[in-house]
Coordinates of C-alpha atoms and ligand atoms in Angstrom, one line a residue:
Chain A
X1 CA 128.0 68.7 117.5
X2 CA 127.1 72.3 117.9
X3 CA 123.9 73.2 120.5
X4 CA 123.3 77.1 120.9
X5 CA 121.2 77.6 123.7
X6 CA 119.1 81.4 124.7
X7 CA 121.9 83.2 122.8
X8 CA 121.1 87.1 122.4
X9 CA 123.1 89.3 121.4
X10 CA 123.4 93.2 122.1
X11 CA 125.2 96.2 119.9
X12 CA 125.3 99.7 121.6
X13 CA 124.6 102.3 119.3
X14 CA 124.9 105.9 121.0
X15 CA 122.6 105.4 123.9
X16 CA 120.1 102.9 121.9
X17 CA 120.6 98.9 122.5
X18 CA 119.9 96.8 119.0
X19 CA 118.5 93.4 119.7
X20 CA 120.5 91.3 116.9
X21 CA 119.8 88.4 118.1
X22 CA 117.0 87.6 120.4
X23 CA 117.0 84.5 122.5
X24 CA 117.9 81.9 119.6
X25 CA 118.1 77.8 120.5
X26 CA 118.9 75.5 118.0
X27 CA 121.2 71.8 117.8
X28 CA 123.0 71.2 114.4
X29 CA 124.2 67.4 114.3
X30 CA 127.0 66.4 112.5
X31 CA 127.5 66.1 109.0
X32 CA 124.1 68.0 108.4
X33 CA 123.5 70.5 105.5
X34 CA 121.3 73.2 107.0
X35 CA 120.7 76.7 105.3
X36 CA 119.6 79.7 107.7
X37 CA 117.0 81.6 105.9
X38 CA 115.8 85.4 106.6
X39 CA 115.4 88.8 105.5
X40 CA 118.0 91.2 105.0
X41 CA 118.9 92.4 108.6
X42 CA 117.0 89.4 110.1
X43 CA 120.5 88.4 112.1
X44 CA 122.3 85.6 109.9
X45 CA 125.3 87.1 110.2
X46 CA 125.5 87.8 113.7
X47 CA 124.2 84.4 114.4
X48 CA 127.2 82.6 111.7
X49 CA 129.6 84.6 113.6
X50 CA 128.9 83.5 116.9
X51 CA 128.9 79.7 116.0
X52 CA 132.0 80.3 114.1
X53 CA 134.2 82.0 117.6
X54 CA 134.1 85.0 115.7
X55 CA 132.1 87.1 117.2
X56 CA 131.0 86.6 121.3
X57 CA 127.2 86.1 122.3
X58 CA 126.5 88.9 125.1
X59 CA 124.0 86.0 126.8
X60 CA 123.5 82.8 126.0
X61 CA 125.6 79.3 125.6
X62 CA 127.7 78.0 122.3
X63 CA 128.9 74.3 123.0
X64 CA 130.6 72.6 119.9
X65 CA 131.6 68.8 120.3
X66 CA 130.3 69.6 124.6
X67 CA 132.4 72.6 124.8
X68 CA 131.4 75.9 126.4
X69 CA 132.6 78.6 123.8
X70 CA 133.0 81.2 126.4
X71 CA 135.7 78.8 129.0
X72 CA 137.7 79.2 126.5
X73 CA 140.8 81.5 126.8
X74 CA 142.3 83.3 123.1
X75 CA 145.0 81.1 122.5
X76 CA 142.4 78.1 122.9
X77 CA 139.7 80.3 120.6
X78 CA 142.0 80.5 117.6
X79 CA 143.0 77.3 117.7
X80 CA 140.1 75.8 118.0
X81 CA 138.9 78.5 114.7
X82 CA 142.2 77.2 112.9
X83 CA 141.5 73.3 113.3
X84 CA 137.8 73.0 113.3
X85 CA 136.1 75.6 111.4
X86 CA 136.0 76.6 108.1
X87 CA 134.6 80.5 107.4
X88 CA 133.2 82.2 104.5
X89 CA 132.3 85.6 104.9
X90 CA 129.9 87.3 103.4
X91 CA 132.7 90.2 102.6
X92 CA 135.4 87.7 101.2
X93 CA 137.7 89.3 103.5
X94 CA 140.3 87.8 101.5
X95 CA 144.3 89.1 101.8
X96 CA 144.9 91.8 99.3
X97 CA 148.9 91.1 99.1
X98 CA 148.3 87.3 98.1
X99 CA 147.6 85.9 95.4
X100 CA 144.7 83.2 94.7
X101 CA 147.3 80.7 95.4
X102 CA 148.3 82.1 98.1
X103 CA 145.2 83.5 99.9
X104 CA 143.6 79.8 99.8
X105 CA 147.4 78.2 101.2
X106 CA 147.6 80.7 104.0
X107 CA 144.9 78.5 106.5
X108 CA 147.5 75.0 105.7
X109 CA 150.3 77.3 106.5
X110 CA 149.0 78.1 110.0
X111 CA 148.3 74.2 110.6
X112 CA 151.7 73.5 109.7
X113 CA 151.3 69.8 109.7
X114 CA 151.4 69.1 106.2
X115 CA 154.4 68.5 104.0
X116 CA 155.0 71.3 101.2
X117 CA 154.3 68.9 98.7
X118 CA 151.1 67.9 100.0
X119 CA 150.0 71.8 100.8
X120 CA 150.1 72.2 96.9
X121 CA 149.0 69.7 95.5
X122 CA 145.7 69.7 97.8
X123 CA 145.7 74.2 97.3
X124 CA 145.8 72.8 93.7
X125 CA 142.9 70.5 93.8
X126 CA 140.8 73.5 95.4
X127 CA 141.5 76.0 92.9
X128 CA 140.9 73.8 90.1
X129 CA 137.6 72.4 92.4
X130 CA 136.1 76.1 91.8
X131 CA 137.5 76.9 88.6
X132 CA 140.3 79.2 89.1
X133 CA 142.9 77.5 87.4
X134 CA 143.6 80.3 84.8
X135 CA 143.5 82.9 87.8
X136 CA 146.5 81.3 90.4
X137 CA 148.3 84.6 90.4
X138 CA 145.9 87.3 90.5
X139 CA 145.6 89.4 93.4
X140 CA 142.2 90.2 94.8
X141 CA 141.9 93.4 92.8
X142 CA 142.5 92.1 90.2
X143 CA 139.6 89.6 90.0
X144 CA 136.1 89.7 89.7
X145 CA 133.3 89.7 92.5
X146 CA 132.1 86.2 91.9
X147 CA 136.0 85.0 91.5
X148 CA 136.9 86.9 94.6
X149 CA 133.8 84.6 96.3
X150 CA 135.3 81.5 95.1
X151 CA 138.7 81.9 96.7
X152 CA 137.0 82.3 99.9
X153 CA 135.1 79.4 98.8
X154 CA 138.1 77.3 98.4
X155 CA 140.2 78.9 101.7
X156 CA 137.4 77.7 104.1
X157 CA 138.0 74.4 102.8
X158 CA 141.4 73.8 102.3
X159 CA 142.1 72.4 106.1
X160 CA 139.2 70.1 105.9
X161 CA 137.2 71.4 108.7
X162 CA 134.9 69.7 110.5
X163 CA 132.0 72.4 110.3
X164 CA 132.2 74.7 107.4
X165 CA 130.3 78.0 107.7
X166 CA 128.9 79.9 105.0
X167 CA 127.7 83.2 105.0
X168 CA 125.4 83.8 101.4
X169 CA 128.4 82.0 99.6
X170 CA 126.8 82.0 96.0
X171 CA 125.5 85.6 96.3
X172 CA 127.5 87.1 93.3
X173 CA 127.8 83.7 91.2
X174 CA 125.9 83.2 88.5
X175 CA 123.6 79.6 88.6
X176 CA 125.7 77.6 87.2
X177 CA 129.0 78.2 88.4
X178 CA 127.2 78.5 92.1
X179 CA 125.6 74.9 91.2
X180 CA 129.0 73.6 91.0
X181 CA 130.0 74.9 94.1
X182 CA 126.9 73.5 95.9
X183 CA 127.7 70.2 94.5
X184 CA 131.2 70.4 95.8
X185 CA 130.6 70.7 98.8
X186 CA 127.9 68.4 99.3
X187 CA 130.3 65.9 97.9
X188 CA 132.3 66.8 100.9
X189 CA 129.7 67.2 102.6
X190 CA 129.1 63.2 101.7
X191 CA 132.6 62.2 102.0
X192 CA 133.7 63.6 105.4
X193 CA 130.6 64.0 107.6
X194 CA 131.3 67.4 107.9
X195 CA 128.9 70.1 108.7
X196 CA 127.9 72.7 106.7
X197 CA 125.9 75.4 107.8
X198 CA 124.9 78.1 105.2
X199 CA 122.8 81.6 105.2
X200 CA 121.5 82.0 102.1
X201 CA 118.8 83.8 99.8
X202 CA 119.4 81.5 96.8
X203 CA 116.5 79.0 96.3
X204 CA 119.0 76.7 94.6
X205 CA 121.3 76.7 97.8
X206 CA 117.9 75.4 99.8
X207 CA 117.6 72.2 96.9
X208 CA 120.7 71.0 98.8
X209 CA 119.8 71.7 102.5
X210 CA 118.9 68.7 104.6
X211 CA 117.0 71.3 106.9
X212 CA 116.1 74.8 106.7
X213 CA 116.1 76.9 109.8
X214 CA 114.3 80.1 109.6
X215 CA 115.2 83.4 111.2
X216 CA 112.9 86.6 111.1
X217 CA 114.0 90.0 113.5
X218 CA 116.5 88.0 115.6
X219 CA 114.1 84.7 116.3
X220 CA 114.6 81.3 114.9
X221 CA 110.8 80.9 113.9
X222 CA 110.6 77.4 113.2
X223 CA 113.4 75.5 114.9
X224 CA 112.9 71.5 113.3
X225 CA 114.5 69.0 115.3
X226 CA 117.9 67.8 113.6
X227 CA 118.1 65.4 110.8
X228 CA 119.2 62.5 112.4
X229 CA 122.1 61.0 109.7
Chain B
X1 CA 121.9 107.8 74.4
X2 CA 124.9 105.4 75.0
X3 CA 126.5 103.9 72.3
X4 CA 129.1 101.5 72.6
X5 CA 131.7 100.5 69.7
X6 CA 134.6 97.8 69.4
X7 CA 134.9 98.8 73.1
X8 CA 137.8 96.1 74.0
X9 CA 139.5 96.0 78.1
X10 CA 143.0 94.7 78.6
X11 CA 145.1 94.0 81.9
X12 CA 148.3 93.2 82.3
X13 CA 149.3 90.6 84.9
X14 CA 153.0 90.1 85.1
X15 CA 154.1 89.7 81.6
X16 CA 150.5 88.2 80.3
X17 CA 147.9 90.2 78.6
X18 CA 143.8 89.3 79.6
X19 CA 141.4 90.3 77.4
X20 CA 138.5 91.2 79.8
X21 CA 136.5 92.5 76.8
X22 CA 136.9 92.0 73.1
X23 CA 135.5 94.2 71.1
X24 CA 132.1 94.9 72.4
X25 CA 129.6 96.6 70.3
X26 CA 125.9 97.7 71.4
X27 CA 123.4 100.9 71.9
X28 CA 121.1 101.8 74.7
X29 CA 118.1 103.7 74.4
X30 CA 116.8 106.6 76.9
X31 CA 114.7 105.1 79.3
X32 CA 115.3 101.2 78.9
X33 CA 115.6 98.9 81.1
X34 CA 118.3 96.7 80.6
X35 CA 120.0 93.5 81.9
X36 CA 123.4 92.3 81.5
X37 CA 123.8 88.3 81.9
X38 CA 126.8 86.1 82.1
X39 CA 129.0 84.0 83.5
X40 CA 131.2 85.1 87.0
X41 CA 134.5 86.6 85.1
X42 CA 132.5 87.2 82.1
X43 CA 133.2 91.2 82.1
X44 CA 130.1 92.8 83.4
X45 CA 131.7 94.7 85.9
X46 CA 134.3 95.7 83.3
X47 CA 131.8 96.5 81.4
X48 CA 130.0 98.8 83.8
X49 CA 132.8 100.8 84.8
X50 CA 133.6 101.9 81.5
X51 CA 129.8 102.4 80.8
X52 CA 129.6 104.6 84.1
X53 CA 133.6 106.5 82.8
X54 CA 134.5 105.0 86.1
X55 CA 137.5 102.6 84.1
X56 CA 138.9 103.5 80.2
X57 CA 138.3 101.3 77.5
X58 CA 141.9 100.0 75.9
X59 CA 140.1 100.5 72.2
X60 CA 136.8 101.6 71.0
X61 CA 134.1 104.5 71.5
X62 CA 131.9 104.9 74.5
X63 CA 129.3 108.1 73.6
X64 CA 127.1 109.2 76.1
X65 CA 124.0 111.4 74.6
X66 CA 126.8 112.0 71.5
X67 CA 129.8 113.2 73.8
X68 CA 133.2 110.8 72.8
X69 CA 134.2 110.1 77.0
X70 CA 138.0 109.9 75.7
X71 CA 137.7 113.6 74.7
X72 CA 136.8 115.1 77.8
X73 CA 139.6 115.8 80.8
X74 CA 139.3 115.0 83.9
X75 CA 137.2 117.7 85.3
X76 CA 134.9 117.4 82.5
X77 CA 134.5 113.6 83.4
X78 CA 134.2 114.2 87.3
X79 CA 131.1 116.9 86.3
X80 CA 129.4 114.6 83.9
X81 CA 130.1 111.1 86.2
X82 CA 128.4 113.0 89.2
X83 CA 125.5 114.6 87.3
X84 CA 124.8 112.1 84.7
X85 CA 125.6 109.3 86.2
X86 CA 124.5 106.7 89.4
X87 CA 126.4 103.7 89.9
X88 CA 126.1 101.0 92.4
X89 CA 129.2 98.8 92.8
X90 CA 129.3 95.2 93.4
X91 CA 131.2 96.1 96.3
X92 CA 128.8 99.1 97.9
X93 CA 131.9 101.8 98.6
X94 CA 130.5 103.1 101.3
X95 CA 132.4 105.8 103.2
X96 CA 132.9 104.2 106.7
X97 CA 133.4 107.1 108.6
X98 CA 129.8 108.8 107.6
X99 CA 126.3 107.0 108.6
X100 CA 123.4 105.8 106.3
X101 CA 122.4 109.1 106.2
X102 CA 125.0 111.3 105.2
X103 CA 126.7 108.5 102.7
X104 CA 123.1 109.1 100.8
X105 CA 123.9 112.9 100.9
X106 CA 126.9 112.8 100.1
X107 CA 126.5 113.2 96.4
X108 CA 123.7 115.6 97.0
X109 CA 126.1 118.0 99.1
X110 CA 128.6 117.7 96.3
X111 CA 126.3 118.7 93.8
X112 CA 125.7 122.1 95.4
X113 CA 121.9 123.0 93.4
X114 CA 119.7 122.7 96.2
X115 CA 118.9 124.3 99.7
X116 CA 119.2 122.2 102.3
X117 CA 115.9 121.3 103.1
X118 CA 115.1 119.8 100.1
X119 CA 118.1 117.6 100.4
X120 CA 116.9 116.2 103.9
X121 CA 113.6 115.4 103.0
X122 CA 114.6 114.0 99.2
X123 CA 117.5 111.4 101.6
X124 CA 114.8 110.9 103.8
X125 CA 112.4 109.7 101.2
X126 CA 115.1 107.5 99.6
X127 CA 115.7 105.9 103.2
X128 CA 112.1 105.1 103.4
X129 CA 111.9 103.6 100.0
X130 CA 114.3 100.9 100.6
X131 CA 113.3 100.4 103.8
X132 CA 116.4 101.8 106.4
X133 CA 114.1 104.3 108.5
X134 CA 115.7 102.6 111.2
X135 CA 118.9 102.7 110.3
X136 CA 119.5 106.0 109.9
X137 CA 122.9 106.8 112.2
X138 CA 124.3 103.4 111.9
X139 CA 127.9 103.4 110.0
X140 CA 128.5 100.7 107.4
X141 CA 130.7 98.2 109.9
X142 CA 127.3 98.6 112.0
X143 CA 124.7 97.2 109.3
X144 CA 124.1 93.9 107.7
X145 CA 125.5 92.9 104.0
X146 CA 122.0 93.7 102.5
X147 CA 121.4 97.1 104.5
X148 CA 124.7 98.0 103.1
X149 CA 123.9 97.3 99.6
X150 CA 120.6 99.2 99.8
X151 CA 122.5 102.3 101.0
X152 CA 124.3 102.3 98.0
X153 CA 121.6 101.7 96.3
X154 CA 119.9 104.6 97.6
X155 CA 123.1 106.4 97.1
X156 CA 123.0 106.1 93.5
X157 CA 119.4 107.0 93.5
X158 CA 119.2 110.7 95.1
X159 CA 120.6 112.9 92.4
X160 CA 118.4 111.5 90.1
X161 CA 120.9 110.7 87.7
X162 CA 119.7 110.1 83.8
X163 CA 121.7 106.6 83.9
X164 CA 121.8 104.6 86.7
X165 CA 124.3 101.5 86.4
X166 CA 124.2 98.8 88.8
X167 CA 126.4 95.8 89.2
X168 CA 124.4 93.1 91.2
X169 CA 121.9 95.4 93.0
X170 CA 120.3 92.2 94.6
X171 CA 122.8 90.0 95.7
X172 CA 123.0 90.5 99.7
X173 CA 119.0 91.0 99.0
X174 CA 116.4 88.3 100.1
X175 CA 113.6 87.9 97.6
X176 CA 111.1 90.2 99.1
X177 CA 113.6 93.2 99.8
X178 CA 114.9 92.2 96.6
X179 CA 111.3 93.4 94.6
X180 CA 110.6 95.9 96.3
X181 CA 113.7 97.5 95.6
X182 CA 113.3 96.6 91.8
X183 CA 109.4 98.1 91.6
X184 CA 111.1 101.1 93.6
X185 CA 113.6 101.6 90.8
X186 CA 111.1 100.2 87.9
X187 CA 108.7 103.3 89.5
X188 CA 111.4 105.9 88.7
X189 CA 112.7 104.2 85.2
X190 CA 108.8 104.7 84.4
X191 CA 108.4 108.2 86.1
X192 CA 111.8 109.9 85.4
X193 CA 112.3 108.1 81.8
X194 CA 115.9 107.8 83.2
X195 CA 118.3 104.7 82.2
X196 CA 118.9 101.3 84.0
X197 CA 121.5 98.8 83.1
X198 CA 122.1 96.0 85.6
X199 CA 124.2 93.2 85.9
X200 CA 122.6 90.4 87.8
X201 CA 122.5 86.9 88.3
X202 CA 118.9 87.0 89.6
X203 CA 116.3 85.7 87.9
X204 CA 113.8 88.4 90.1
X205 CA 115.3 90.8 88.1
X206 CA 115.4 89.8 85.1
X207 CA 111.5 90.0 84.8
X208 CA 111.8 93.4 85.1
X209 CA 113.9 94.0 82.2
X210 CA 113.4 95.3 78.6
X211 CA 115.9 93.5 77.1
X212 CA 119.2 91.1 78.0
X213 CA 122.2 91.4 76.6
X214 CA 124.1 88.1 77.2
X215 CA 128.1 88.8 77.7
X216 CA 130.5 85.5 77.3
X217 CA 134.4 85.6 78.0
X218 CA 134.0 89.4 76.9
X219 CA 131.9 89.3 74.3
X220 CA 128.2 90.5 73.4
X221 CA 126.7 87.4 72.0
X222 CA 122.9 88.3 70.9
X223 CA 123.4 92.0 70.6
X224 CA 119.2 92.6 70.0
X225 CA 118.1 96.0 68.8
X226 CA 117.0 98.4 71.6
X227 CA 113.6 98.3 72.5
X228 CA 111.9 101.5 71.0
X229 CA 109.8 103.0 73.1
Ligands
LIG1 N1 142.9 94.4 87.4 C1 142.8 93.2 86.7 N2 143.8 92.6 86.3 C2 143.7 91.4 85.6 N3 142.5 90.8 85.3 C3 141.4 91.4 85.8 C4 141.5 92.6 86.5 N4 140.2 93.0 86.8 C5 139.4 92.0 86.3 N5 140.1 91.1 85.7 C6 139.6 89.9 85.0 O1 138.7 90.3 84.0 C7 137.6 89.4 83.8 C8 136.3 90.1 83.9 O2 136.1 90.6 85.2 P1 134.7 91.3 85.6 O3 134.9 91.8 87.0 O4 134.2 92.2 84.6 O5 133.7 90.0 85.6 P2 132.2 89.9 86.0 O6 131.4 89.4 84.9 O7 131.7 91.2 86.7 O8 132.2 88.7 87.1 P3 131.3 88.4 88.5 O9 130.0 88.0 88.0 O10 132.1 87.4 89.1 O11 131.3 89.7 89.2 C9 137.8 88.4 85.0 O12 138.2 87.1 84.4 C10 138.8 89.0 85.9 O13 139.7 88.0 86.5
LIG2 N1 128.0 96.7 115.0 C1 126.6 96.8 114.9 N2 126.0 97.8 115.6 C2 124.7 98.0 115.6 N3 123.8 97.2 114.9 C3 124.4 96.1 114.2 C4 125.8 95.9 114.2 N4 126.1 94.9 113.3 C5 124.9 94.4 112.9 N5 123.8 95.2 113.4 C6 122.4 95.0 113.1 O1 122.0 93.7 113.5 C7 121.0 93.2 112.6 C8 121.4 91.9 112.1 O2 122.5 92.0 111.3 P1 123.1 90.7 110.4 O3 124.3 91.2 109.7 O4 123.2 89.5 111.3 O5 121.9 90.5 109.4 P2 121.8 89.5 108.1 O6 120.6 88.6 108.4 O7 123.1 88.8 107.9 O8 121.4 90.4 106.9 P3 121.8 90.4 105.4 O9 121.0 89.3 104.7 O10 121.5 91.8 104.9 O11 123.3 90.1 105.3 C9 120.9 94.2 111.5 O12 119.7 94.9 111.6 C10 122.1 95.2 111.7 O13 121.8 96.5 111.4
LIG3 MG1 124.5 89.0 106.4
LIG4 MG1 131.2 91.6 88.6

């Protein structure tokens, strides 16, 4: 499914070169639940970004379902993004004109190959999923941190994408509601084989990992060999 | 030293009315240190801001160290917000254009009372403490989530302020970074006798705490005496 092979990548800062990531290999199979664990600054980010087409690798090879990331020209790059990825960033980076409603419909809208009715109803499903039922016409501002996270929760999965990346996704939710959310998406996790690949510092996000990859300064420390499903 | 009193928060949305506090009533002491729990959308951050005279309250009294907020004017609030008062938000606000060391300045500078040696070496201490020595000329779109937080963390830190408010101080933080910046900020509670109220989710820091004041759909629910100390 996704094999990263001797990625490094390089920022430019004034004349210095930082060393985000250092050399990393690692194979996720599908349908795993893996967590990426590591200090603050340790390169999870970085690291999610690449895997998700978001950000490039400066060195290094990204091959999801056998194909080489970097062949690929822009047009092919955001499709690719639109159809088979699901993001969550660690910054929300939700759209402050939309609504809840309409922030989580705006991925289906792209797609464009669902019916109107069918849009709502599953946008629906989502926002009642992570408990923002009450909250369908707020704009961004006008929620609260841990709400805010939960849209972005329910956008990444609203065009059921086959890898769903998650970058510290229950950082401002308290343990219950981020429990919920866990078991939501295992159950989707469950139901559709897809994979889920999350950073986290929450020791309850790690009760629901198949596999935990460790990162430390840029290195995967103790790269496991994939859980075979 | 702050007293809270039928303190209630209303929004408008459209043509509804939320309640995002109802009529909240509690006291801090000088020098305690003091968690807020609850629920995401419970109305800590609400609660914060009008705490920190960063929001109003729609009813109620907010005194800090006897002085009714409502009465002051704007200047008077701005003086007593930036010498009184440190506050790290849930969502850093970081000025993008400066680096990790002059966003730490920054309220330093604006404060005027001291040469300009003493404020280098006091940021540089700060820097140290939560561990961005490294760091120092990287803008905020050039550091992870958890180096951004601690900047604002250290932000809120370098005028000393008698309060400090903080809405979620750990939540981009891995458990290590996470305790050290608590025993850093436990160390000056101790030292300085100044004023800590968080709102977390993390259990790490809640073993730090005096007391825990439990907030439900905008509402105090075991309002306990303030520790004496
Ligand atoms: N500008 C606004 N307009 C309407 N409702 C708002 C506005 N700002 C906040 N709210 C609502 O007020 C309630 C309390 O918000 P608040 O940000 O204080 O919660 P919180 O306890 O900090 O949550 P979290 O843990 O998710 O950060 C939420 O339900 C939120 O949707
Ligand atoms: N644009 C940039 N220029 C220079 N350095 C950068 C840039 N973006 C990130 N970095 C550095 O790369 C390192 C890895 O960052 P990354 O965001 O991947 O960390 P992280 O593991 O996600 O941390 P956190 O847990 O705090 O979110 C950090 O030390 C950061 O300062
Ligand atoms: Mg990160
Ligand atoms: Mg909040």
């Amino acid at each position: 499914q996704i094999e990263i092979t001797q990625v490094t990548k390089n920022y430019r800062l004034g004349k210095t070169t930082i060393q985000a990531l250092k050399g990393v290999n690692f194979t996720v199979e599908e349908g795993e639940f893996l967590s990426v664990v590591g200090a603050s600054g340790s390169g999870k980010t970085t690291l999610l970004n690449i895997i998700g087409c978001i950000d490039a690798a400066s060195e290094g090879s990204v091959k999801i379902d056998g194909i080489e990331i970097k062949r690929l020209n822009d047009n092919e790059l955001t499709d690719l993004r639109l159809r088979k990825i699901g993001f969550i960033f660690q910054t929300f980076n939700l759209i402050p004109v939309l609504n809840v409603f309409e922030n989580i419909e705006f991925p289906l809208l792209l797609m464009n190959h669902l019916p109107k009715k069918a849009v709502v109803s599953r946008v629906n499903a989502l926002i009642e999923q992570v408990g923002l039922t009450d909250f369908v016409r707020h704009k961004p501002a006008e929620l609260s941190g841990g709400q805010r996270q939960r849209v972005a929760i329910a956008r990444s999965l609203v065009t059921n994408p086959a890898i769903v990346l998650a970058d510290e996704p229950t950082a401002n939710l308290d343990t219950e509601t981020g429990n919920s959310i866990l078991a939501l998406m295992k159950a989707i996790n469950m139901r559709e084989k897809s994979t889920f690949i999350f950073s986290t510092h929450d020791p309850e996000v790690l009760k629901y990992a198949d596999r935990i990859v460790n990162i430390r300064d840029g290195r995967v420390v103790n790269p496991e060999p994939p859980v075979a499903l």
